Short mmCIF file of C-alpha atoms in Angstrom, two decimals:
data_model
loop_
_atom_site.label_atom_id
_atom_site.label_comp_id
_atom_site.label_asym_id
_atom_site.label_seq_id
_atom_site.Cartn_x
_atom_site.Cartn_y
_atom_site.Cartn_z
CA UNK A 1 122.74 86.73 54.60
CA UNK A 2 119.18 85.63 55.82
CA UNK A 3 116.63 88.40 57.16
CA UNK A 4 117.47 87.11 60.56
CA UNK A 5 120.92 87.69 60.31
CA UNK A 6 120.38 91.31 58.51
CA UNK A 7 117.89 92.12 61.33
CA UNK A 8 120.35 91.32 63.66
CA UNK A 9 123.20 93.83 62.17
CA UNK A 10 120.91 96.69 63.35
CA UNK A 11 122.43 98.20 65.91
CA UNK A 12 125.89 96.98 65.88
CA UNK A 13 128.87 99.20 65.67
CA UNK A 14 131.80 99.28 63.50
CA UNK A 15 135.14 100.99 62.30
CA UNK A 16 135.02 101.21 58.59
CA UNK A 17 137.01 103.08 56.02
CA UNK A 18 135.26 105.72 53.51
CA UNK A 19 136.12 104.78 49.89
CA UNK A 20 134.95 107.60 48.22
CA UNK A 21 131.28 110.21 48.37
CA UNK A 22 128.48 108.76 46.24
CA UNK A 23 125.12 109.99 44.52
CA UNK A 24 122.90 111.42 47.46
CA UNK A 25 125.69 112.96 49.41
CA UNK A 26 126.65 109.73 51.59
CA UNK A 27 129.95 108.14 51.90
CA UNK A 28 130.22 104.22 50.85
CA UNK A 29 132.26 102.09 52.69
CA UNK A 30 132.86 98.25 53.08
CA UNK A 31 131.85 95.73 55.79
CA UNK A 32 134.09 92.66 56.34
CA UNK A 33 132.23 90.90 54.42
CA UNK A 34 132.44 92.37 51.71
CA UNK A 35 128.42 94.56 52.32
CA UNK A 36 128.47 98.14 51.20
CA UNK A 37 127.63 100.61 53.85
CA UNK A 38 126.16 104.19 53.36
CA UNK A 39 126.59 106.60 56.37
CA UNK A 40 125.87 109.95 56.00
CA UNK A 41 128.06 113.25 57.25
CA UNK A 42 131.27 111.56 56.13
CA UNK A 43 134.40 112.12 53.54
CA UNK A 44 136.32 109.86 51.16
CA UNK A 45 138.97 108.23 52.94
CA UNK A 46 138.31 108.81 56.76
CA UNK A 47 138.17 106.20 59.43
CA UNK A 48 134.75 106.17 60.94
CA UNK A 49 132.56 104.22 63.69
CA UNK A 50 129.35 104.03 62.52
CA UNK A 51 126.20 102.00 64.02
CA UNK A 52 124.09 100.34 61.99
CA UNK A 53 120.69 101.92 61.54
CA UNK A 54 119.13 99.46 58.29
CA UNK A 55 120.66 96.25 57.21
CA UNK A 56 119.79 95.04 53.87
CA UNK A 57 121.09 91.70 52.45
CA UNK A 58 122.67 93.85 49.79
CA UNK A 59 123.73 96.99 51.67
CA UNK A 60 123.13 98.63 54.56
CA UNK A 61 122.76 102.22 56.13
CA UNK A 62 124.63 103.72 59.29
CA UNK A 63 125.00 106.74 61.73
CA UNK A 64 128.30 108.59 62.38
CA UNK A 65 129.15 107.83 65.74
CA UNK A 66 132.64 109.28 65.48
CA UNK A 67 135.91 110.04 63.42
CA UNK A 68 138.63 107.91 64.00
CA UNK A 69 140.61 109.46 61.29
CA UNK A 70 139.33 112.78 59.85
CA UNK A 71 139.56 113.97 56.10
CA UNK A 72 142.04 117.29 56.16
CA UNK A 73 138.55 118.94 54.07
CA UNK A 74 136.97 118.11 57.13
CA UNK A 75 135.52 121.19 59.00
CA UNK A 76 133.37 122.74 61.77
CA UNK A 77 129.61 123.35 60.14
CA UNK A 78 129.11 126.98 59.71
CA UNK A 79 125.65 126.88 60.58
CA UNK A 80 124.74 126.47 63.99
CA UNK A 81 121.47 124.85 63.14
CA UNK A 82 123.20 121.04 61.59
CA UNK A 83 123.65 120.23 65.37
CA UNK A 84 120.24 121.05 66.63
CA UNK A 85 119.05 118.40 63.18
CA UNK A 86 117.97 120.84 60.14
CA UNK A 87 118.11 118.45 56.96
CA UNK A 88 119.05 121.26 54.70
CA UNK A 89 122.48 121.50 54.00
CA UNK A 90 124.11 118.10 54.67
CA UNK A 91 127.78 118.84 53.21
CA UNK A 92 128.30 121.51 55.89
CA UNK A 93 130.93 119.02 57.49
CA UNK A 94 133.03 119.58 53.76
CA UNK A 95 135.04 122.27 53.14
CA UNK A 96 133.39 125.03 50.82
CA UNK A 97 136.53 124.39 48.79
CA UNK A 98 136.15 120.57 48.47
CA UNK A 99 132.17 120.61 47.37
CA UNK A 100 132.39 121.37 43.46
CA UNK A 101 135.31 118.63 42.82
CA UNK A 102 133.51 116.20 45.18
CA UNK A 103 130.19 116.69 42.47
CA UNK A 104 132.68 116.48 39.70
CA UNK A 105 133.51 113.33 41.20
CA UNK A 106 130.22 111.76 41.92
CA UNK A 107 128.97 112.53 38.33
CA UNK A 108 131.94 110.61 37.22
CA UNK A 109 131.43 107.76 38.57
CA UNK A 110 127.89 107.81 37.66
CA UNK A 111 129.04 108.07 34.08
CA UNK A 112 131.43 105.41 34.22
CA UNK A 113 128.95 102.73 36.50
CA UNK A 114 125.35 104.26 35.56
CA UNK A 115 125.52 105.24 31.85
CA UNK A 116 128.29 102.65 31.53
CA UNK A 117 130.36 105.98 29.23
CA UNK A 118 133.91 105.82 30.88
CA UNK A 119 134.94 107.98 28.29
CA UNK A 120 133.12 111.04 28.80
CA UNK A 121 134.40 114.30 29.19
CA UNK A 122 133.28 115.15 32.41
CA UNK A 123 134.10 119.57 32.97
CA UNK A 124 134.25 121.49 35.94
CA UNK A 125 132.06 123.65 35.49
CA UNK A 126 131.00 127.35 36.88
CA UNK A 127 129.90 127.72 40.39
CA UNK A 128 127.37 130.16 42.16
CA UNK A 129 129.92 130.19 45.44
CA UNK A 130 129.32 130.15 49.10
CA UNK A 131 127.79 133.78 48.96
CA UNK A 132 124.69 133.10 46.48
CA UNK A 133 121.30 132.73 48.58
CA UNK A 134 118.55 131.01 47.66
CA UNK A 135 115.39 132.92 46.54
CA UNK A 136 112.82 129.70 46.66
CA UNK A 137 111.93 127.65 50.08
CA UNK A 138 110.10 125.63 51.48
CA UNK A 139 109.50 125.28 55.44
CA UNK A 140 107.52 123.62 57.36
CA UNK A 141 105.54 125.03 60.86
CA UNK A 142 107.03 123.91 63.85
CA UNK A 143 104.76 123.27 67.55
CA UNK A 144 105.34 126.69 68.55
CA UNK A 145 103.79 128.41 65.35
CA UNK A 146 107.35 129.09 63.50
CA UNK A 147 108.63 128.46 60.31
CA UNK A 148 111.45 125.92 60.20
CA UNK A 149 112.95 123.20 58.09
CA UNK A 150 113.01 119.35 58.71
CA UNK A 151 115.00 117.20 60.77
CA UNK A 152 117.23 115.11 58.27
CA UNK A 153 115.07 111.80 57.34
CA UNK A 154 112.22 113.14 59.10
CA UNK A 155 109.02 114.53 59.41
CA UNK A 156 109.91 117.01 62.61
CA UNK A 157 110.81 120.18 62.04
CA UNK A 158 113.85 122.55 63.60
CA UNK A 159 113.07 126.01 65.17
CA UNK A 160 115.24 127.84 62.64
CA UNK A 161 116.67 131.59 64.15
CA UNK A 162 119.10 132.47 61.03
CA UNK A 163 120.02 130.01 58.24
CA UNK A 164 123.36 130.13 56.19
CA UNK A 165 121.73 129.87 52.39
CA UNK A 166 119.00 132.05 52.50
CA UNK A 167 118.40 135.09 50.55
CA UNK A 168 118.03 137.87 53.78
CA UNK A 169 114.60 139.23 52.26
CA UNK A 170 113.43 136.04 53.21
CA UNK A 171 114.86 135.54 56.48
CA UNK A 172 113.45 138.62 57.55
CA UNK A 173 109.95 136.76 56.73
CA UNK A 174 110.97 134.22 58.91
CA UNK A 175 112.09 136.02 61.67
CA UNK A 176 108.61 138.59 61.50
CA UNK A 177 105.58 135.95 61.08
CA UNK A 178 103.78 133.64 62.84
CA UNK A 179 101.67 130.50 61.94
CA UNK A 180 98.37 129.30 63.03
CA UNK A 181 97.92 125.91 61.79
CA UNK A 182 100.27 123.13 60.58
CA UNK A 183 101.61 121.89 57.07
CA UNK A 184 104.57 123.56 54.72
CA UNK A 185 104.85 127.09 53.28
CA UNK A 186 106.74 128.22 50.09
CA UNK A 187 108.73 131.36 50.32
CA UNK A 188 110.19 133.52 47.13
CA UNK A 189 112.12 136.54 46.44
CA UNK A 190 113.13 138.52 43.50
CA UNK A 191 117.17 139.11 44.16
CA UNK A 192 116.52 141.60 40.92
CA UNK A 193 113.16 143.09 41.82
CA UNK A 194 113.28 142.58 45.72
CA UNK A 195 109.57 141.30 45.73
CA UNK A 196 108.42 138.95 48.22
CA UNK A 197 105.65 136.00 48.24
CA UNK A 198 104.16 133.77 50.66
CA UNK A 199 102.33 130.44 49.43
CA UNK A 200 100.61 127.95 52.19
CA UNK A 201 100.50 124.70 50.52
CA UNK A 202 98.38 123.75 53.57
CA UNK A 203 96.25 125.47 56.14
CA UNK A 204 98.60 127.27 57.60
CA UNK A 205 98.08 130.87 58.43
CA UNK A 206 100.66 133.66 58.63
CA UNK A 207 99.98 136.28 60.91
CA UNK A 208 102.14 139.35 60.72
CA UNK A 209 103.22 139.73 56.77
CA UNK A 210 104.85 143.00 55.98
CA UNK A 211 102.31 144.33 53.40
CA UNK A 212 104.60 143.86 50.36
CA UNK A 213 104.13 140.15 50.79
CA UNK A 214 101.70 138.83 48.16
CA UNK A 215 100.20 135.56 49.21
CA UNK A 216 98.78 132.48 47.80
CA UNK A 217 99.36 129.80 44.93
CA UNK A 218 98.64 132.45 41.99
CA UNK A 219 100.85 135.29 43.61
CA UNK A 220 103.46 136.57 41.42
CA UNK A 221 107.35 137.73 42.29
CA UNK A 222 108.88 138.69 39.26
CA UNK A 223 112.94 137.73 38.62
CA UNK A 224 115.53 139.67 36.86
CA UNK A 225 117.90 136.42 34.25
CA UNK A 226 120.35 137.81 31.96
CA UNK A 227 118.70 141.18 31.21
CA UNK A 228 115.38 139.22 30.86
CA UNK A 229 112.24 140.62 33.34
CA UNK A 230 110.46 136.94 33.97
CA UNK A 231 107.15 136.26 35.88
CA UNK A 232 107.20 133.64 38.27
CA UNK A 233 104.12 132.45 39.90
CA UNK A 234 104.46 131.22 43.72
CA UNK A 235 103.35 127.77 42.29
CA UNK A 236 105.52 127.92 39.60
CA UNK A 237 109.09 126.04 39.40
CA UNK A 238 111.85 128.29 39.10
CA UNK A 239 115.81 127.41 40.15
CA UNK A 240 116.92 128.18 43.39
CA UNK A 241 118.29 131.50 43.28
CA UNK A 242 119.05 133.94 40.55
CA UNK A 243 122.56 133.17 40.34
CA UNK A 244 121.45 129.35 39.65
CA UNK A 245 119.73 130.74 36.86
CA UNK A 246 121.92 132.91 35.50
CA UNK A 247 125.24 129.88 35.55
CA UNK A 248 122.40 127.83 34.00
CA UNK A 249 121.57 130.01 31.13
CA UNK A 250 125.38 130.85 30.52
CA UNK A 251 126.18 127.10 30.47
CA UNK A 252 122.59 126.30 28.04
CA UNK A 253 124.01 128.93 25.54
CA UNK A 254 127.33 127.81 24.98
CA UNK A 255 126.05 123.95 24.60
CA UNK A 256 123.22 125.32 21.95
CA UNK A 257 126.04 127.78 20.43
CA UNK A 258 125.39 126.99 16.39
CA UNK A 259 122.52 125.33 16.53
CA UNK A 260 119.86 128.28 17.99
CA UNK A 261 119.13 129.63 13.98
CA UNK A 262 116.33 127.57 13.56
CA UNK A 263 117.49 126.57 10.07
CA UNK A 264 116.79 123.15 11.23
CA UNK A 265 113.60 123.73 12.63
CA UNK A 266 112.27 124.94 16.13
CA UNK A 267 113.91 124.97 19.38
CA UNK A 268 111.75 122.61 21.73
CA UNK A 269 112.38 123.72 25.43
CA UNK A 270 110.92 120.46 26.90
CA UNK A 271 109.90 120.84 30.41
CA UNK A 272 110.31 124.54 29.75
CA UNK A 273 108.97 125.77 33.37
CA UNK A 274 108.63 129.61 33.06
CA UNK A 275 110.29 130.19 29.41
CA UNK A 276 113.57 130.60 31.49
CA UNK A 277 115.91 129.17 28.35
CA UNK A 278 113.33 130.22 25.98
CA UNK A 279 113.38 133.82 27.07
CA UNK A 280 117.34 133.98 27.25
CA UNK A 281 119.20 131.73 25.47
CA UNK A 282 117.13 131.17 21.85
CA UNK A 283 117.14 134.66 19.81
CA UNK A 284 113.93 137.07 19.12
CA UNK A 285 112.63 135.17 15.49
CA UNK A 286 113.76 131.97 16.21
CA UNK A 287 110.40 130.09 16.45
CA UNK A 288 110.44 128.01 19.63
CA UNK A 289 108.14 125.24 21.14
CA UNK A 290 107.79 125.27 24.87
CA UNK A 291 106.37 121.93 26.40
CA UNK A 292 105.35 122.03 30.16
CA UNK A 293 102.91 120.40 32.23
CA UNK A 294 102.24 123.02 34.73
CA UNK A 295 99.14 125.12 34.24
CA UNK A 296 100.71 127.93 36.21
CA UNK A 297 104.23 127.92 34.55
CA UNK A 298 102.74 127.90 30.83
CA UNK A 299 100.64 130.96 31.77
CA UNK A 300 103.83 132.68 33.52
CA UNK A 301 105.84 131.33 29.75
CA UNK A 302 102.50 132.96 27.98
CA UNK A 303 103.78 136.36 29.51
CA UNK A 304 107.44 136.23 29.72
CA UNK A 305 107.85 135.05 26.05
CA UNK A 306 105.69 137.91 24.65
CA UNK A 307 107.64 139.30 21.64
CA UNK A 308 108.98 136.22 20.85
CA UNK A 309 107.86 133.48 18.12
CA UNK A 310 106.93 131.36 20.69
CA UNK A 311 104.13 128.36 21.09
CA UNK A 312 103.42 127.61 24.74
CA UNK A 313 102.26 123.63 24.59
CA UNK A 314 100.35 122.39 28.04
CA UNK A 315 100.98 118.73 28.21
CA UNK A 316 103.45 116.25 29.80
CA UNK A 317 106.08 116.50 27.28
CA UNK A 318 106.03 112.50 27.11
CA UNK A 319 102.44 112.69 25.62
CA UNK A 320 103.10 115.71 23.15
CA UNK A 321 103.15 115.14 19.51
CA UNK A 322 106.90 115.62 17.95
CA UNK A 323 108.04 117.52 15.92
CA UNK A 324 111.05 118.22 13.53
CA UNK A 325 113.03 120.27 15.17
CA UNK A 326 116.90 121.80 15.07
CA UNK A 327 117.21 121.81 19.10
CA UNK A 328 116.19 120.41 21.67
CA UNK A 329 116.86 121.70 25.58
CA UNK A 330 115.76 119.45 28.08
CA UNK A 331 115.15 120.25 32.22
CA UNK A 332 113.39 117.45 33.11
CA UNK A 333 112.34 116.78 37.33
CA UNK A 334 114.92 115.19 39.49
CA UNK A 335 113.84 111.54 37.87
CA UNK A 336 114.71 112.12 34.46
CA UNK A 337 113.82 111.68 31.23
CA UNK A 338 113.47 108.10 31.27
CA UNK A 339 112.62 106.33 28.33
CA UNK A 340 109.25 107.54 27.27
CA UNK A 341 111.10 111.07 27.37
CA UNK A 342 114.18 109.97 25.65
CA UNK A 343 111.81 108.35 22.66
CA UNK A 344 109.80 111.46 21.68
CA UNK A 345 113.31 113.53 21.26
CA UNK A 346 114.81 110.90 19.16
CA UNK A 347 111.34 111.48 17.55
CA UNK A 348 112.50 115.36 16.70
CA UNK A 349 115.49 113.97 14.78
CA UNK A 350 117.05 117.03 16.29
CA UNK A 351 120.93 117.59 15.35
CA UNK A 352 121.68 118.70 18.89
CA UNK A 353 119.92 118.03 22.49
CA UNK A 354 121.03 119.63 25.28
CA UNK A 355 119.99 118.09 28.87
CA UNK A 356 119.57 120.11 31.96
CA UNK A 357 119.88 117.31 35.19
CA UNK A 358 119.58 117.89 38.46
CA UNK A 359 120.54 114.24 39.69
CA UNK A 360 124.06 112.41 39.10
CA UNK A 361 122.62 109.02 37.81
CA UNK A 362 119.33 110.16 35.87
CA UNK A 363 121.91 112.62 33.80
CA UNK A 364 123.50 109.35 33.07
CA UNK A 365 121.08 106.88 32.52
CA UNK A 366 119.60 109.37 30.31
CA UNK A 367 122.66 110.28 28.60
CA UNK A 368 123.15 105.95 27.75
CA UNK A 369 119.69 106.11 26.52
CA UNK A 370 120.19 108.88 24.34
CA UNK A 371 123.33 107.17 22.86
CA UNK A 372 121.53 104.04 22.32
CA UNK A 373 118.69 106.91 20.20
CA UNK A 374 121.53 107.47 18.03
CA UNK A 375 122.97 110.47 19.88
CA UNK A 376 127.08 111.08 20.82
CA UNK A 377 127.78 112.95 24.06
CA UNK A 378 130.11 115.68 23.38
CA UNK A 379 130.41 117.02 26.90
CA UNK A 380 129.53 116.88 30.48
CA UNK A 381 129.69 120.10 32.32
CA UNK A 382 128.97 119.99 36.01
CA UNK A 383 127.87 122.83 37.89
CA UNK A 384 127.99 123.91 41.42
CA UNK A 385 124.51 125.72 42.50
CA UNK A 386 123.70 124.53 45.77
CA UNK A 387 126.40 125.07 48.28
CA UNK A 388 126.40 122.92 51.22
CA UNK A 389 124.46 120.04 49.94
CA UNK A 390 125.53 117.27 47.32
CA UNK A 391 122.65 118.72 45.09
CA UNK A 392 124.05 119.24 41.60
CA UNK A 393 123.26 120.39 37.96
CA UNK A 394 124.52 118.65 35.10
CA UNK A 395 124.48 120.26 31.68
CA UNK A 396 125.12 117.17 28.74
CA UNK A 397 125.44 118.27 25.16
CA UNK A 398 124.81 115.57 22.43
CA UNK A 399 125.00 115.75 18.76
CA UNK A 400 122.85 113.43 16.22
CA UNK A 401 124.92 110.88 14.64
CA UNK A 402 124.38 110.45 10.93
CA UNK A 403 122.01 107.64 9.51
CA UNK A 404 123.99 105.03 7.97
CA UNK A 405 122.37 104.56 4.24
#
């Protein structure tokens, strides 16, 4: 296909046939010739016209422009707020039911294409369900000095009245305050604690906070995990809600089961955030070696890991110096580990890694380059912790293969 040709796709319509849902929530589908097409708000196996929004010579992107042949997990979005645009939950069309196999499905394939391991045991894991509300956003001010969220695939934002996955401590924010100014503010609960922070990344101002709201970047909410008190700063990464944390923990502890007595050396919690897996999963004693790159997380890990044998490194945990170690749990961002990642835990010689993912194909990219390291992955657990969206967590648990002599 020449550019002119692909340039002059744009626009056209078509009736295609959803194959299956892929990485990034979209369906894929088939031109006649052969083109993949992306379209968002669809499900495997409907009959669709879409229009043509981006034509690539490789692939191209279109809108919905209506069902031909609907999917029977098909169903009316619950929230109100998908038809006026809001970006935030784009598997409201899919049936609550449908969303954990659907993820189950997408890692597969990832797996099998990605991380070229057909083999692997890919589990259904635990889910949060449709009830758990999310304790960390981020909105954006809208022209009439709201809070809102934005427009799918753009930079506009949506009045938002009431919204179906947040926690109601902060919709009550939302509801009460005002904004002077323009840019994106953070908002956190404690489910546990029922504290309440404000941060304006920007120079937004909120007029109107109820005066248990602490504000700013160093502002603290503290979060109840498995019996554990934790500190989180406003600035600070934590999961989306505390029942996100909690599935997480459970699902970190049974992949580490055996290998948390530090008789092989330290647990490293690589990209350890706030000490969350520090704090709950590896036992009082157990010496552990938290790498993070965020100034404000280490100082929240300095205080939440207090009573424990516990090192707090601040550095990008592809820079730090390994270390022998006899664990290794990895969360890295959305990207990965990568290579330079996967390299320095090879480095550990650590019998057992376990990898926290938050994206489909980095969890298995990183899982082939951890097999090329010399690692076999015993098992794929995938976890359900964003309802409504095709955001998943992927727990991978690989063991060190023995050096041939």
């Amino acid at each position: 296909m020449t550019r002119a040709d692909s340039a002059a796709n744009v626009g056209a319509t078509r009736r295609l046939h959803i194959e299956r849902l892929v990485a990034g929530g979209d369906g894929m589908a088939r031109d006649a010739d052969g083109r993949v097409v992306f379209v968002e708000g669809v499900i495997g196996d409907e009959h669709v016209d879409v229009e043509i929004v981006e034509a690539k010579r490789d692939f191209a992107r279109a809108r919905l422009v209506g069902v031909a042949s609907s999917s029977p997990f098909r169903v009316q979005p619950p929230c109100r707020h998908v038809s006026d645009g809001c970006g935030g939950c784009n598997w409201q069309h899919l049936a609550a039911s449908a969303q954990h196999d659907a993820k189950v499905e997408i890692v597969r394939e990832a797996f099998a294409r990605t991380g070229r391991l057909p083999e692997a045991e890919i589990r259904k894991g635990g889910s949060v369900g449709h009830d758990a509300l999310r304790t960390t956003v981020r909105m954006a001010v809208t022209s009439e000095g709201r809070l809102g969220f934005r427009r799918a695939a753009s930079h506009d934002v949506v009045n938002i009245e009431s919204c179906l996955v947040m926690h109601p401590r902060l919709a009550e924010l939302v509801a009460e305050v005002g904004v002077r100014g323009s840019g994106e503010v953070t908002l956190r609960c404690g489910d546990a604690t029922d504290e309440r922070g404000v941060w304006s990344h920007d120079k937004a101002r909120l007029l109107g906070l109820p005066d248990d709201v602490v504000t700013g970047a160093a502002a603290v909410v503290h979060e109840e995990v498995a019996g554990v008190r934790l500190r989180v700063s406003m600035q600070s990464f934590f999961q989306a809600s505390r029942h996100a944390a909690e599935l997480l923990v459970d699902a970190v502890a049974r992949a580490a089961e055996g290998a948390l007595d530090g008789a092989d050396g330290p647990v490293i919690d690589a990209y350890g955030g706030v000490g969350l897996f520090a704090a709950t999963v590896v036992p009082v004693g157990v010496h552990t070696v938290v790498v993070e790159s965020s100034e404000s997380a280490c100082e929240d890990a300095q205080v939440n890991l207090r009573g424990q044998t516990a090192k707090i490194v601040h550095a990008r945990f592809e820079h730090w110096a390994p270390q022998q170690a006899g664990l290794v749990i990895a969360d890295p961002a959305r990207s990965g580990l990568g290579k330079p990642g996967v390299a320095v835990i090879a480095q550990t010689d650590a019998p057992r890694v376990v990898l926290v993912s938050c994206d489909a194909v980095a969890a298995a990219r990183d899982s082939r380059l951890l097999v090329d390291a010399g690692y076999s992955l015993t098992n794929v657990e995938v976890l359900d912790v964003f309802p409504h969206t095709h955001h998943v967590e992927v727990v991978s648990t690989f063991e060190r293969l023995p050096t041939k002599r």
